[in-house]
PDB file of C-alpha atoms in Angstrom:
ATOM      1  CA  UNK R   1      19.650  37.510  46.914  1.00 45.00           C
ATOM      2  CA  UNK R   2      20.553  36.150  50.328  1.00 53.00           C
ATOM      3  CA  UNK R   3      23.701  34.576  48.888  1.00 54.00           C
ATOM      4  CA  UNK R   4      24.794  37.566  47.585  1.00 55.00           C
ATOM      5  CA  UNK R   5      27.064  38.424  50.967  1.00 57.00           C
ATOM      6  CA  UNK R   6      28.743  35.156  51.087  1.00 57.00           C
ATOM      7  CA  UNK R   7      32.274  34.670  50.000  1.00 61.00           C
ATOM      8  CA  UNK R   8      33.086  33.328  46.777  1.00 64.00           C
ATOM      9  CA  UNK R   9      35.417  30.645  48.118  1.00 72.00           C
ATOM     10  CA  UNK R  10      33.809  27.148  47.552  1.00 77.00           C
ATOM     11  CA  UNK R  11      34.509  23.569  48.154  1.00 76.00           C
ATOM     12  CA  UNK R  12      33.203  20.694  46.022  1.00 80.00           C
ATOM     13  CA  UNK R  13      33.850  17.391  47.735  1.00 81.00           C
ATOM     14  CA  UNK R  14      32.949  13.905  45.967  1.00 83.00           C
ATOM     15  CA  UNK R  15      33.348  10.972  47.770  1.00 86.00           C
ATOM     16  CA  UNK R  16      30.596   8.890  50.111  1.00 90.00           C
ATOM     17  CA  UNK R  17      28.205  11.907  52.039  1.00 90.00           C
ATOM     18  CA  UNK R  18      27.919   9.886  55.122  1.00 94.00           C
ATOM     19  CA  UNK R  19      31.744   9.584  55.436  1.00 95.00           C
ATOM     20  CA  UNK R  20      32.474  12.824  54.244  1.00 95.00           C
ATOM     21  CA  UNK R  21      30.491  15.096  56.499  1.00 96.00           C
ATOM     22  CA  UNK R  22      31.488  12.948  59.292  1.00 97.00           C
ATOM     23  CA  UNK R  23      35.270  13.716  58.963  1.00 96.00           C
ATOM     24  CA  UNK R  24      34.212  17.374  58.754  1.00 96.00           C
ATOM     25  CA  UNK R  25      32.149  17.099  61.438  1.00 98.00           C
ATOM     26  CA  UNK R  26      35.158  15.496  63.813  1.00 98.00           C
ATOM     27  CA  UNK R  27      37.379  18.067  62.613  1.00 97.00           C
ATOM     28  CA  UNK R  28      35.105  21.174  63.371  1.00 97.00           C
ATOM     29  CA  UNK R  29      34.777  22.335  60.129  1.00 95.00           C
ATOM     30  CA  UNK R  30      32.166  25.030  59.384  1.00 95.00           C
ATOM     31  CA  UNK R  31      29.952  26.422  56.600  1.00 93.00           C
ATOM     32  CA  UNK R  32      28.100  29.216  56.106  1.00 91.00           C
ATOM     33  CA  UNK R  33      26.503  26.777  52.995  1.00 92.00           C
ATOM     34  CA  UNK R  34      25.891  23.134  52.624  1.00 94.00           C
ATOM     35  CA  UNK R  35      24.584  21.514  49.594  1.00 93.00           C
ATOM     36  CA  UNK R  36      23.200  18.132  50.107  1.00 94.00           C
ATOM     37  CA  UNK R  37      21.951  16.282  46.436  1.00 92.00           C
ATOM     38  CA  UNK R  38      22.041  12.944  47.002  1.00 90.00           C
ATOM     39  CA  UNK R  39      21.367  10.406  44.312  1.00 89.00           C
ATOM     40  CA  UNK R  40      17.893   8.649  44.110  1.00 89.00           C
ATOM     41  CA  UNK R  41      17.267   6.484  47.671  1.00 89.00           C
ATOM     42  CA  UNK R  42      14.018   5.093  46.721  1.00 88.00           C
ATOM     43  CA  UNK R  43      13.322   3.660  43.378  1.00 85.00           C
ATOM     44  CA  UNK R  44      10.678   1.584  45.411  1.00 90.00           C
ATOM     45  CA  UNK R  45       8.289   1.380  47.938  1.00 90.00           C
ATOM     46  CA  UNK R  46      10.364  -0.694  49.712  1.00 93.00           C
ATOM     47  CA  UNK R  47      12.951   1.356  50.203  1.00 92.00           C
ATOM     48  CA  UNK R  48      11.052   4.821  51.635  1.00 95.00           C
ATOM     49  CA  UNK R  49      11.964   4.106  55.218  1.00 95.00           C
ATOM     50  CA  UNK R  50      15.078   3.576  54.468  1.00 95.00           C
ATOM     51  CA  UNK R  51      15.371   6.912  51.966  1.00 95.00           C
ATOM     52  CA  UNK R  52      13.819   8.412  55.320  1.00 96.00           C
ATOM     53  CA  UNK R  53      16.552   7.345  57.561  1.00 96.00           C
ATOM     54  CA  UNK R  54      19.417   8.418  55.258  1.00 96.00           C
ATOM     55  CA  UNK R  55      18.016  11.976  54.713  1.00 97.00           C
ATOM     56  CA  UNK R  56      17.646  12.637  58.130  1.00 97.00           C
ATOM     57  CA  UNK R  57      20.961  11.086  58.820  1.00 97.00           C
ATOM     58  CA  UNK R  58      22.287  13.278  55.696  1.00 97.00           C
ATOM     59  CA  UNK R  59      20.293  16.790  57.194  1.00 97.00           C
ATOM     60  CA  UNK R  60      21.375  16.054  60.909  1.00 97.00           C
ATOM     61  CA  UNK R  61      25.122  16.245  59.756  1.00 98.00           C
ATOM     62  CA  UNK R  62      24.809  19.222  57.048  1.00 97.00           C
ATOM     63  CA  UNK R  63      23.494  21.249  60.280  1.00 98.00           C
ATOM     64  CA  UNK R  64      26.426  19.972  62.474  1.00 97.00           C
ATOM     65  CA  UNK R  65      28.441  21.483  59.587  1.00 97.00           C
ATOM     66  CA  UNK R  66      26.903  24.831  59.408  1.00 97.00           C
ATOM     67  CA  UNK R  67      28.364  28.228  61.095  1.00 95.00           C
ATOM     68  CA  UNK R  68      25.708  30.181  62.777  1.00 93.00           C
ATOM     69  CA  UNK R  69      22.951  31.260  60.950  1.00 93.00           C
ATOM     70  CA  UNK R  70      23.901  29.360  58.112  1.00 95.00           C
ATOM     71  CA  UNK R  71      22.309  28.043  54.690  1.00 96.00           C
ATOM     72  CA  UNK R  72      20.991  24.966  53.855  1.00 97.00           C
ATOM     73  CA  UNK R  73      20.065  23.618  50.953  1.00 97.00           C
ATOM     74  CA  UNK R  74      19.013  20.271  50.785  1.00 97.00           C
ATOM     75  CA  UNK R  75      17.708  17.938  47.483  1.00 95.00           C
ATOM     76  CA  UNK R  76      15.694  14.889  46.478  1.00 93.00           C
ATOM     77  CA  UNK R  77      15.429  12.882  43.252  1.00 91.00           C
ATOM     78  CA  UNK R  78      13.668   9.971  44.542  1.00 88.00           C
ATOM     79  CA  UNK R  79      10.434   9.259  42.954  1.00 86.00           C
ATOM     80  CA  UNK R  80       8.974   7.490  45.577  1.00 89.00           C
ATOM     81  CA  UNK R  81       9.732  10.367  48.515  1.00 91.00           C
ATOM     82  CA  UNK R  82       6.696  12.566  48.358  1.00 90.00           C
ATOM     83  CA  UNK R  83       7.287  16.390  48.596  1.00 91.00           C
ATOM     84  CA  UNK R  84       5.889  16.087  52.237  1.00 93.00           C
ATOM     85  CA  UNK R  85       7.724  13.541  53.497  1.00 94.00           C
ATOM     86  CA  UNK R  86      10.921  14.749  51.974  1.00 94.00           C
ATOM     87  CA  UNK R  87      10.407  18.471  53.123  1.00 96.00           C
ATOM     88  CA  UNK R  88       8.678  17.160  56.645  1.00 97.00           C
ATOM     89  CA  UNK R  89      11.616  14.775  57.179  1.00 97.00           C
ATOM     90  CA  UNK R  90      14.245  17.808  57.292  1.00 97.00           C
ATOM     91  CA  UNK R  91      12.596  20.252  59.373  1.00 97.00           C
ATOM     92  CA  UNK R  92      12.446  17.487  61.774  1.00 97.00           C
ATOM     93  CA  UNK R  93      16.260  16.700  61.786  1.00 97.00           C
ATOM     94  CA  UNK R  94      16.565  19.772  62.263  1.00 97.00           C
ATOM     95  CA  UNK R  95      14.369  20.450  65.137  1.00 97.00           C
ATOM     96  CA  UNK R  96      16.040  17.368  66.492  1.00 97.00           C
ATOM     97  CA  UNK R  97      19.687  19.025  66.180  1.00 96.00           C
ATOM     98  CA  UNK R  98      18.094  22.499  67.923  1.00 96.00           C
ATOM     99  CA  UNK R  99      18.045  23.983  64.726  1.00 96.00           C
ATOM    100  CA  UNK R 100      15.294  25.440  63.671  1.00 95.00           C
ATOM    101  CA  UNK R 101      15.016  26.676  60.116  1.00 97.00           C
ATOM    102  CA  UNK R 102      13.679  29.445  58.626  1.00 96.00           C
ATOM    103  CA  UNK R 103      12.226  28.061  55.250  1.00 96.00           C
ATOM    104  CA  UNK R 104      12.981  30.345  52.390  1.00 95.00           C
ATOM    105  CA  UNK R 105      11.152  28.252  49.971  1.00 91.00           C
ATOM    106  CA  UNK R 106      10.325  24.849  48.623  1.00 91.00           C
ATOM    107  CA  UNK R 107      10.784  24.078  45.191  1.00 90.00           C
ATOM    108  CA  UNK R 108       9.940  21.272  42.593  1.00 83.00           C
ATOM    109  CA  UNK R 109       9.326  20.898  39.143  1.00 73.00           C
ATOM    110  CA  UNK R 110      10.064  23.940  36.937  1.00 77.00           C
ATOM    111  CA  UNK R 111       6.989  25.243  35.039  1.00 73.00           C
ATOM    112  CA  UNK R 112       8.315  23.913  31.655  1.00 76.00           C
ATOM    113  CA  UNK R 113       8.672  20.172  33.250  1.00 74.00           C
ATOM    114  CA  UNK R 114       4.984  19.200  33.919  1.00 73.00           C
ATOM    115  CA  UNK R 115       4.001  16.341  36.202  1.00 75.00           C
ATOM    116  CA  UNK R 116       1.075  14.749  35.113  1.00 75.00           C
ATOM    117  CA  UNK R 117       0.986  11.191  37.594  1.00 72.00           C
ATOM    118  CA  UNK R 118       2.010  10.711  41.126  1.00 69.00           C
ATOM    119  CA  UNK R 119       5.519   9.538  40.828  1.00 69.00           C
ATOM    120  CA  UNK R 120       5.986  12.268  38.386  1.00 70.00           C
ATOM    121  CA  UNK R 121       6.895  14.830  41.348  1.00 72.00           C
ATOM    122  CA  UNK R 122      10.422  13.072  41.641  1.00 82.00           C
ATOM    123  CA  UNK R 123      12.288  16.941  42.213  1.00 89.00           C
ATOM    124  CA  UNK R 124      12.322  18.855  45.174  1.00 93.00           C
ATOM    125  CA  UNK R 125      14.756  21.059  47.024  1.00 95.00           C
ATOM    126  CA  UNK R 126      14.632  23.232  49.924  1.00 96.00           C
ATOM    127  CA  UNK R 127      16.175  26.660  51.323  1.00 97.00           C
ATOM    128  CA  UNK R 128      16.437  27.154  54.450  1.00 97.00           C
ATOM    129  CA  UNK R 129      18.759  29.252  57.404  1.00 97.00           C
ATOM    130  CA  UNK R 130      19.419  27.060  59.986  1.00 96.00           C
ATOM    131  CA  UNK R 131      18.905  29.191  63.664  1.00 91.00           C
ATOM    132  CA  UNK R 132      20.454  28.525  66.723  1.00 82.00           C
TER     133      UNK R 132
END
């Protein structure tokens, strides 16, 4: 429903995130929404602070990117990343950039996709407007 208003006009760009976004950043390019789905950052234990860094790396230059009162909408696929970390680890990037956001919802596993064991809960995604 609250995409409804936006434009049509999209822009699918595939290349490395990091470099990506910070091209757009240094040319003052704005969104009203940024989709960030990364691949999987932490098949391992070993690798969660790491996963950690990146996403907050990854949601600290989405919100650079957005236009005032913009969407973002932000992904996970690693196994290891707990819901609460994941979800935790954006709102603080984002209190971090001044932007607070107002969390539409928090999303996971579809009903017909059970998780029945820890790791299990490998999905999540969030919506969110980013304030100013």
């Amino acid at each position: 429903p609250a995409f409804t208003s936006l434009n049509n006009y999209h822009q699918m760009v595939c290349g490395d995130a990091f470099e990506e976004m910070k091209q757009m950043i240094r040319e003052n390019r704005k969104f009203d929404v940024v989709i960030v789905d990364p691949p999987s950052m932490a098949s391992s234990k070993q690798h969660v602070d790491k996963a950690t860094r990146a996403y907050e790396r990854l949601a600290s230059m989405a919100l650079k990117l957005l236009k005032q009162e913009g969407w973002l909408v932000f992904a996970s696929c690693s196994n290891k990343i707990n819901p609460a970390l994941f979800f935790k680890t954006i709102e603080q990037s984002a209190l971090k950039e001044k932007r607070p956001l107002r969390i539409v919802e928090r999303t996971g596993h579809a009903i017909d996709h059970p998780v029945s064991f820890d790791d299990g809960q490998y999905l999540k995604c969030l919506f969110a407007q980013a304030r100013t």
